[in-house]
Amino acid sequence: MPIIAADGKPPAERLPHRSVAAWCAVAVMAWGVLAAWIYHLQGLALSHYDAKAHLVVARRVIDSITPGWQQIGAVWLPLPHLLNLLPVQVDALYRTGASGIVISIGSMGVAAYAAAAMVLRATGSRAGALLCAALLALNPNILYLQSTPMTEPLLIALLMLGAMSMHAWAGEGGSRWRRAAGLSLAAACLTRYEAWPFTGAVLALAPWARWRSGESLSAALRDAIIIALYPFAAILVFLVNSKLSIGHWFVTGGFYVPDPRLQGHVFTVTSAVWWGAWQLGSLTLVAGGTVAAVVLVVVALRDRQRAALVVPLALFAVAALPWYAYFEGHPFRIRYMVPVVAAGVAALSLGVGLLPRRLQPLTAALVVAGVLITTRPFDPGAAMVLEAQWDRPNSRARQDVTACLPLATPRPTIMASMGSLAHYMQELSQAGFAIRDFLHEGNGDIWLAALNGPARYVGWMLIEERAEGGDMLNQRAVKDPGFLAGFERVCAGGGVALYRNRDAGSHAREGARSGVADIRSESGTPPGK
């Protein structure tokens, strides 16, 4: 049975209104281009350490001592880096992050289209669709993230596509929506981990709504299983890649120092998630989205023809990821609640769309006004903008370290932990350094061999001594004084210390490459494979 919207019209009669969703996408992307240019002029496009690190992960697949698919890694999900893999090989795009920013801007256009189309399909409300696009575009934290190479914009786009497709399938069925939903969920599950609980939630809610709308339970479950095969296959591929590249099916820790203020404290963790969503989205959005979510559930339970209204509420399941991470002790990062804000935007816009038509424009305007009272575009004090600048003082201090590094080519190979200093490796591209100038965890056997005697393989070493208690090289040096035998400390800044091999003259890049050949020879692997 097809969905009947709040205006009483079936979806087929509202198809011409899809142009509203398209114009929402165009407007959001045009606004996004302006925002990206403004943040670029302010020097904030790459101020977040993870923005730089994402560029490095994409670049190192080709630019590496040991290039290959293993460089995709196993901590971050691969899709953002695969999309940026070829563009980021261009030095100008890598150094500025421009290609990643283009992906982010395009992603927010897709998010605006999908969200607006979903509101139109569910309610027929143009005011609700426009409100959805406006709230996404005007939020200073989302606006900042779409001006960087961060992965949250791509996640939001795929979440909205998944919610829209699953909502349409729940109301109308059909192989087209089933396929679109499966592909969207698979792509989302390969982008960020927040998509995993969302996928589980939407695969539970949508079949229920499909059954309640008049489909047989067996048919609804059969189609849901077919949809679920897409994200299941995507996650399986990721897990296999993780096992093959680092020897573990799934990485759950080892890259942060647990925060005892959060670890194991249910109330504190719950409060942190709620507070983070409030700071990012405003009290109007959080409160309005919560009320709207309750209304959507009530309407779906009372009216079988509108049962699909519960499907977009699966977006709130993204809160499970930061909640679990904080409960396990992960340090608080406010950006983890950005997808929760997007969920609130969708719920609030759908709620406005259910109001009597004459009240919708005024209510939408009041919502925007209420949000803008506490948040405004380009706010230098926005939570995400402030978090992105945590590392700026360290970045300036690291310039002293950069000045100590050898600039002439061929350069001696530099050993550094990419888990801690990927952002600094990207910064060093401004001084002409490539990723293949570094020996890092992604280099597999040679990295492991160098941990037992780095003087044989590298001429220099960069060690993070402060952040997160120091990186793995710092911890090894503390536990084993002989680890730095043959090295002398040259300079330090921003928490990073630079060590020089006293015999650095004989450890140019060829030294690391010959080490690779030696290890391959010992393991029986032909050189060049």
Coordinates of N, CA and C in Angstrom, one line a residue, residues 98-243:
A98 N 42.2 20.3 -1.5 CA 41.1 20.7 -2.4 C 40.2 19.6 -2.8
S99 N 40.8 18.5 -3.2 CA 40.0 17.4 -3.7 C 39.1 16.8 -2.6
G100 N 39.6 16.7 -1.4 CA 38.8 16.3 -0.3 C 37.7 17.3 0.0
I101 N 38.0 18.5 -0.1 CA 36.9 19.6 0.1 C 35.8 19.5 -0.9
V102 N 36.2 19.3 -2.2 CA 35.2 19.1 -3.2 C 34.3 17.9 -2.9
I103 N 34.8 16.8 -2.4 CA 34.0 15.7 -2.0 C 33.1 16.1 -0.9
S104 N 33.5 16.8 0.0 CA 32.7 17.2 1.2 C 31.6 18.2 0.7
I105 N 31.9 19.1 -0.1 CA 30.8 20.0 -0.6 C 29.8 19.3 -1.4
G106 N 30.2 18.4 -2.3 CA 29.3 17.6 -3.1 C 28.5 16.7 -2.2
S107 N 29.1 16.2 -1.1 CA 28.3 15.3 -0.2 C 27.2 16.1 0.5
M108 N 27.4 17.3 0.8 CA 26.3 18.0 1.5 C 25.2 18.4 0.5
G109 N 25.6 18.5 -0.8 CA 24.5 18.7 -1.8 C 23.7 17.5 -1.9
V110 N 24.3 16.3 -1.9 CA 23.6 15.0 -1.9 C 22.7 14.9 -0.7
A111 N 23.3 15.2 0.5 CA 22.5 15.1 1.7 C 21.3 16.0 1.7
A112 N 21.4 17.2 1.2 CA 20.3 18.1 1.1 C 19.2 17.6 0.2
Y113 N 19.7 17.1 -1.0 CA 18.7 16.5 -1.9 C 18.0 15.3 -1.3
A114 N 18.7 14.4 -0.7 CA 18.1 13.2 -0.2 C 17.1 13.5 1.0
A115 N 17.6 14.4 1.9 CA 16.7 14.8 3.0 C 15.5 15.5 2.6
A116 N 15.6 16.4 1.6 CA 14.5 17.2 1.1 C 13.5 16.3 0.4
A117 N 14.1 15.4 -0.4 CA 13.2 14.4 -1.2 C 12.4 13.5 -0.2
M118 N 13.1 13.1 0.9 CA 12.4 12.3 1.9 C 11.3 13.0 2.5
V119 N 11.5 14.3 2.9 CA 10.4 15.1 3.5 C 9.3 15.2 2.5
L120 N 9.6 15.5 1.3 CA 8.5 15.7 0.3 C 7.7 14.4 0.1
R121 N 8.5 13.3 0.0 CA 7.8 12.0 -0.2 C 6.9 11.7 1.0
A122 N 7.4 12.0 2.2 CA 6.6 11.6 3.4 C 5.5 12.5 3.7
T123 N 5.7 13.8 3.4 CA 4.7 14.8 3.9 C 4.1 15.7 2.8
G124 N 4.8 15.8 1.7 CA 4.4 16.7 0.6 C 4.7 18.1 0.9
S125 N 5.5 18.4 2.0 CA 5.7 19.8 2.5 C 6.9 20.4 1.9
R126 N 6.7 21.5 1.1 CA 7.8 22.2 0.6 C 8.5 23.0 1.7
A127 N 7.7 23.5 2.6 CA 8.3 24.2 3.7 C 9.2 23.3 4.5
G128 N 8.8 22.1 4.8 CA 9.6 21.1 5.5 C 10.9 20.8 4.7
A129 N 10.8 20.6 3.4 CA 12.0 20.3 2.6 C 13.0 21.5 2.7
L130 N 12.5 22.7 2.5 CA 13.4 23.8 2.5 C 14.0 24.0 3.9
L131 N 13.2 23.7 5.0 CA 13.7 23.8 6.3 C 14.9 22.9 6.5
C132 N 14.7 21.7 6.0 CA 15.8 20.7 6.1 C 17.1 21.1 5.5
A133 N 17.0 21.6 4.3 CA 18.2 22.1 3.6 C 18.8 23.3 4.3
A134 N 17.9 24.2 4.8 CA 18.4 25.4 5.5 C 19.1 25.1 6.8
L135 N 18.6 24.1 7.6 CA 19.2 23.8 8.8 C 20.6 23.1 8.6
L136 N 20.7 22.3 7.5 CA 22.0 21.7 7.2 C 23.0 22.8 6.8
A137 N 22.5 23.7 6.0 CA 23.4 24.7 5.4 C 23.8 25.8 6.4
L138 N 23.0 26.1 7.3 CA 23.2 27.2 8.3 C 23.9 26.8 9.5
N139 N 24.0 25.5 9.8 CA 24.7 25.1 11.0 C 26.2 25.3 10.9
P140 N 26.8 26.1 11.8 CA 28.2 26.5 11.6 C 29.1 25.3 11.7
N141 N 28.8 24.3 12.4 CA 29.7 23.1 12.6 C 29.7 22.2 11.4
I142 N 28.5 22.0 10.8 CA 28.4 21.2 9.6 C 29.0 22.0 8.4
L143 N 28.7 23.3 8.4 CA 29.3 24.2 7.4 C 30.8 24.2 7.4
Y144 N 31.4 24.2 8.6 CA 32.8 24.1 8.7 C 33.4 22.8 8.2
L145 N 32.7 21.7 8.6 CA 33.2 20.4 8.2 C 33.2 20.1 6.7
Q146 N 32.1 20.7 6.0 CA 32.0 20.5 4.6 C 33.0 21.4 3.9
S147 N 33.8 22.2 4.6 CA 34.8 23.0 4.0 C 36.2 22.4 4.2
T148 N 36.2 21.2 4.7 CA 37.5 20.5 5.0 C 37.4 19.1 4.3
P149 N 38.6 18.4 4.3 CA 38.6 17.0 3.8 C 38.1 15.9 4.8
M150 N 37.4 16.4 5.9 CA 36.9 15.4 6.9 C 35.9 14.5 6.3
T151 N 35.5 13.4 7.0 CA 34.7 12.4 6.4 C 33.2 12.5 6.9
E152 N 32.9 13.3 7.8 CA 31.5 13.5 8.3 C 30.5 13.9 7.2
P153 N 30.9 14.8 6.3 CA 29.9 15.2 5.3 C 29.5 14.0 4.4
L154 N 30.5 13.2 4.0 CA 30.2 12.0 3.2 C 29.3 11.1 3.9
L155 N 29.6 10.9 5.2 CA 28.7 10.1 6.0 C 27.3 10.6 6.1
I156 N 27.1 11.9 6.3 CA 25.8 12.5 6.4 C 25.0 12.3 5.1
A157 N 25.7 12.4 3.9 CA 25.1 12.2 2.6 C 24.6 10.8 2.5
L158 N 25.4 9.8 2.8 CA 25.1 8.4 2.7 C 24.0 8.0 3.7
L159 N 24.0 8.6 4.9 CA 23.0 8.3 5.8 C 21.6 8.8 5.3
M160 N 21.6 10.0 4.8 CA 20.4 10.6 4.2 C 19.9 9.8 3.0
L161 N 20.8 9.4 2.2 CA 20.4 8.5 1.0 C 19.9 7.2 1.5
G162 N 20.5 6.6 2.5 CA 20.0 5.4 3.1 C 18.6 5.5 3.7
A163 N 18.4 6.6 4.5 CA 17.1 6.8 5.1 C 16.1 7.1 4.1
M164 N 16.4 7.9 3.0 CA 15.4 8.2 2.0 C 15.0 6.9 1.2
S165 N 16.0 6.1 0.9 CA 15.8 4.9 0.1 C 15.0 3.9 0.9
M166 N 15.3 3.7 2.2 CA 14.6 2.7 3.0 C 13.2 3.2 3.3
H167 N 13.0 4.5 3.4 CA 11.7 5.1 3.6 C 10.8 4.8 2.4
A168 N 11.4 5.1 1.2 CA 10.6 4.8 0.0 C 10.3 3.3 -0.2
W169 N 11.3 2.5 0.1 CA 11.0 1.0 0.0 C 9.9 0.6 1.0
A170 N 10.0 1.1 2.2 CA 9.0 0.8 3.2 C 7.6 1.1 2.8
G171 N 7.5 2.2 2.0 CA 6.2 2.7 1.6 C 5.7 2.2 0.3
E172 N 6.7 1.9 -0.6 CA 6.3 1.5 -2.0 C 6.8 0.2 -2.4
G173 N 7.9 -0.3 -1.8 CA 8.5 -1.5 -2.2 C 9.2 -1.4 -3.6
G174 N 9.5 -2.4 -4.3 CA 10.1 -2.4 -5.6 C 11.6 -2.6 -5.5
S175 N 12.1 -3.3 -6.6 CA 13.5 -3.6 -6.7 C 14.4 -2.4 -6.8
R176 N 13.9 -1.3 -7.4 CA 14.7 -0.1 -7.5 C 15.1 0.5 -6.2
W177 N 14.1 0.6 -5.3 CA 14.4 1.2 -4.0 C 15.2 0.2 -3.1
R178 N 14.9 -1.1 -3.3 CA 15.7 -2.1 -2.6 C 17.1 -2.0 -2.9
R179 N 17.4 -1.9 -4.2 CA 18.8 -1.8 -4.7 C 19.5 -0.5 -4.2
A180 N 18.7 0.6 -4.3 CA 19.3 1.9 -3.9 C 19.6 1.9 -2.4
A181 N 18.7 1.3 -1.6 CA 18.9 1.2 -0.2 C 20.1 0.4 0.1
G182 N 20.2 -0.8 -0.5 CA 21.4 -1.6 -0.2 C 22.7 -1.0 -0.5
L183 N 22.8 -0.3 -1.7 CA 24.0 0.3 -2.1 C 24.4 1.5 -1.1
S184 N 23.3 2.3 -0.8 CA 23.6 3.4 0.1 C 24.1 2.9 1.5
L185 N 23.4 1.9 2.0 CA 23.9 1.4 3.3 C 25.3 0.8 3.3
A186 N 25.6 0.1 2.2 CA 26.9 -0.5 2.0 C 28.0 0.6 2.0
A187 N 27.7 1.7 1.2 CA 28.6 2.8 1.1 C 28.8 3.5 2.5
A188 N 27.7 3.7 3.2 CA 27.8 4.3 4.5 C 28.6 3.5 5.4
C189 N 28.4 2.2 5.4 CA 29.2 1.3 6.3 C 30.6 1.2 6.0
L190 N 31.0 1.7 4.8 CA 32.5 1.8 4.5 C 33.0 3.2 4.7
T191 N 32.2 4.1 5.3 CA 32.7 5.5 5.4 C 33.0 5.8 6.9
R192 N 32.1 5.6 7.8 CA 32.3 5.8 9.2 C 31.5 4.8 10.0
Y193 N 32.0 4.5 11.2 CA 31.4 3.5 12.0 C 30.0 3.9 12.5
E194 N 29.7 5.1 12.6 CA 28.3 5.5 13.0 C 27.3 4.9 12.1
A195 N 27.6 4.6 10.9 CA 26.6 4.0 10.0 C 26.3 2.6 10.4
W196 N 27.1 1.9 11.1 CA 26.8 0.5 11.5 C 25.6 0.4 12.4
P197 N 25.5 1.2 13.5 CA 24.2 1.1 14.3 C 23.0 1.6 13.5
F198 N 23.2 2.6 12.7 CA 22.1 3.1 11.9 C 21.6 2.0 10.9
T199 N 22.5 1.3 10.3 CA 22.1 0.2 9.4 C 21.3 -0.8 10.1
G200 N 21.7 -1.2 11.3 CA 21.0 -2.2 12.1 C 19.6 -1.7 12.4
A201 N 19.5 -0.4 12.8 CA 18.2 0.2 13.2 C 17.3 0.3 12.1
V202 N 17.8 0.7 10.9 CA 16.9 1.0 9.8 C 16.4 -0.4 9.2
L203 N 17.3 -1.4 9.3 CA 16.9 -2.7 8.8 C 15.9 -3.4 9.7
A204 N 15.7 -2.9 10.9 CA 14.7 -3.4 11.8 C 13.4 -2.6 11.6
L205 N 13.5 -1.3 11.5 CA 12.3 -0.4 11.4 C 11.6 -0.5 10.1
A206 N 12.4 -0.5 9.0 CA 11.7 -0.5 7.7 C 10.9 -1.7 7.3
P207 N 11.3 -2.9 7.6 CA 10.5 -4.1 7.4 C 9.2 -4.0 8.2
W208 N 9.3 -3.6 9.5 CA 8.1 -3.4 10.3 C 7.1 -2.4 9.6
A209 N 7.6 -1.3 9.2 CA 6.8 -0.3 8.5 C 6.2 -0.9 7.2
R210 N 7.0 -1.6 6.5 CA 6.5 -2.2 5.2 C 5.4 -3.2 5.5
W211 N 5.5 -4.0 6.6 CA 4.5 -5.0 7.0 C 3.3 -4.3 7.5
R212 N 3.5 -3.2 8.3 CA 2.3 -2.5 8.8 C 1.5 -1.8 7.7
S213 N 2.2 -1.4 6.7 CA 1.6 -0.7 5.5 C 0.8 -1.7 4.7
G214 N 0.9 -3.0 4.9 CA 0.0 -3.9 4.1 C 0.8 -5.0 3.5
E215 N 2.1 -5.0 3.5 CA 2.9 -6.1 2.9 C 2.9 -7.3 3.8
S216 N 3.0 -8.5 3.2 CA 3.1 -9.7 4.1 C 4.4 -9.7 4.8
L217 N 4.4 -10.3 6.0 CA 5.6 -10.3 6.8 C 6.7 -11.0 6.2
S218 N 6.4 -12.1 5.5 CA 7.4 -12.9 4.9 C 8.1 -12.2 3.7
A219 N 7.3 -11.4 2.9 CA 7.8 -10.7 1.8 C 8.6 -9.5 2.3
A220 N 8.2 -8.9 3.4 CA 8.9 -7.7 3.9 C 10.3 -8.2 4.5
L221 N 10.3 -9.3 5.1 CA 11.6 -9.9 5.7 C 12.5 -10.4 4.6
R222 N 11.9 -10.9 3.5 CA 12.7 -11.4 2.4 C 13.5 -10.3 1.7
D223 N 12.7 -9.2 1.5 CA 13.3 -8.0 0.9 C 14.4 -7.4 1.8
A224 N 14.1 -7.3 3.1 CA 15.0 -6.8 4.0 C 16.3 -7.5 4.1
I225 N 16.2 -8.9 4.0 CA 17.4 -9.7 4.0 C 18.3 -9.4 2.7
I226 N 17.6 -9.2 1.6 CA 18.3 -8.9 0.3 C 19.0 -7.6 0.5
I227 N 18.3 -6.6 1.1 CA 19.0 -5.3 1.3 C 20.2 -5.4 2.3
A228 N 20.0 -6.2 3.3 CA 21.0 -6.4 4.3 C 22.3 -7.0 3.8
L229 N 22.2 -7.8 2.7 CA 23.3 -8.5 2.1 C 24.4 -7.5 1.6
Y230 N 23.9 -6.3 1.2 CA 24.8 -5.3 0.6 C 25.8 -4.8 1.8
P231 N 25.2 -4.2 2.9 CA 26.1 -3.7 3.9 C 26.9 -4.9 4.6
F232 N 26.3 -6.1 4.7 CA 27.0 -7.2 5.3 C 28.2 -7.5 4.4
A233 N 28.1 -7.6 3.1 CA 29.2 -7.8 2.2 C 30.3 -6.8 2.4
A234 N 29.9 -5.5 2.5 CA 30.8 -4.4 2.6 C 31.6 -4.5 3.9
I235 N 31.0 -4.8 5.0 CA 31.6 -4.9 6.3 C 32.6 -6.2 6.2
L236 N 32.1 -7.2 5.6 CA 33.0 -8.4 5.5 C 34.2 -8.2 4.7
V237 N 34.1 -7.4 3.6 CA 35.3 -7.1 2.9 C 36.3 -6.2 3.7
F238 N 35.7 -5.3 4.5 CA 36.6 -4.5 5.3 C 37.3 -5.3 6.4
L239 N 36.6 -6.2 7.0 CA 37.2 -7.1 8.0 C 38.3 -8.0 7.4
V240 N 38.0 -8.5 6.3 CA 39.1 -9.4 5.6 C 40.3 -8.5 5.3
N241 N 40.1 -7.3 4.8 CA 41.2 -6.4 4.5 C 42.0 -6.1 5.7
S242 N 41.3 -5.9 6.8 CA 41.9 -5.6 8.1 C 42.8 -6.8 8.5
K243 N 42.3 -8.0 8.4 CA 43.0 -9.2 8.8 C 44.3 -9.3 7.9

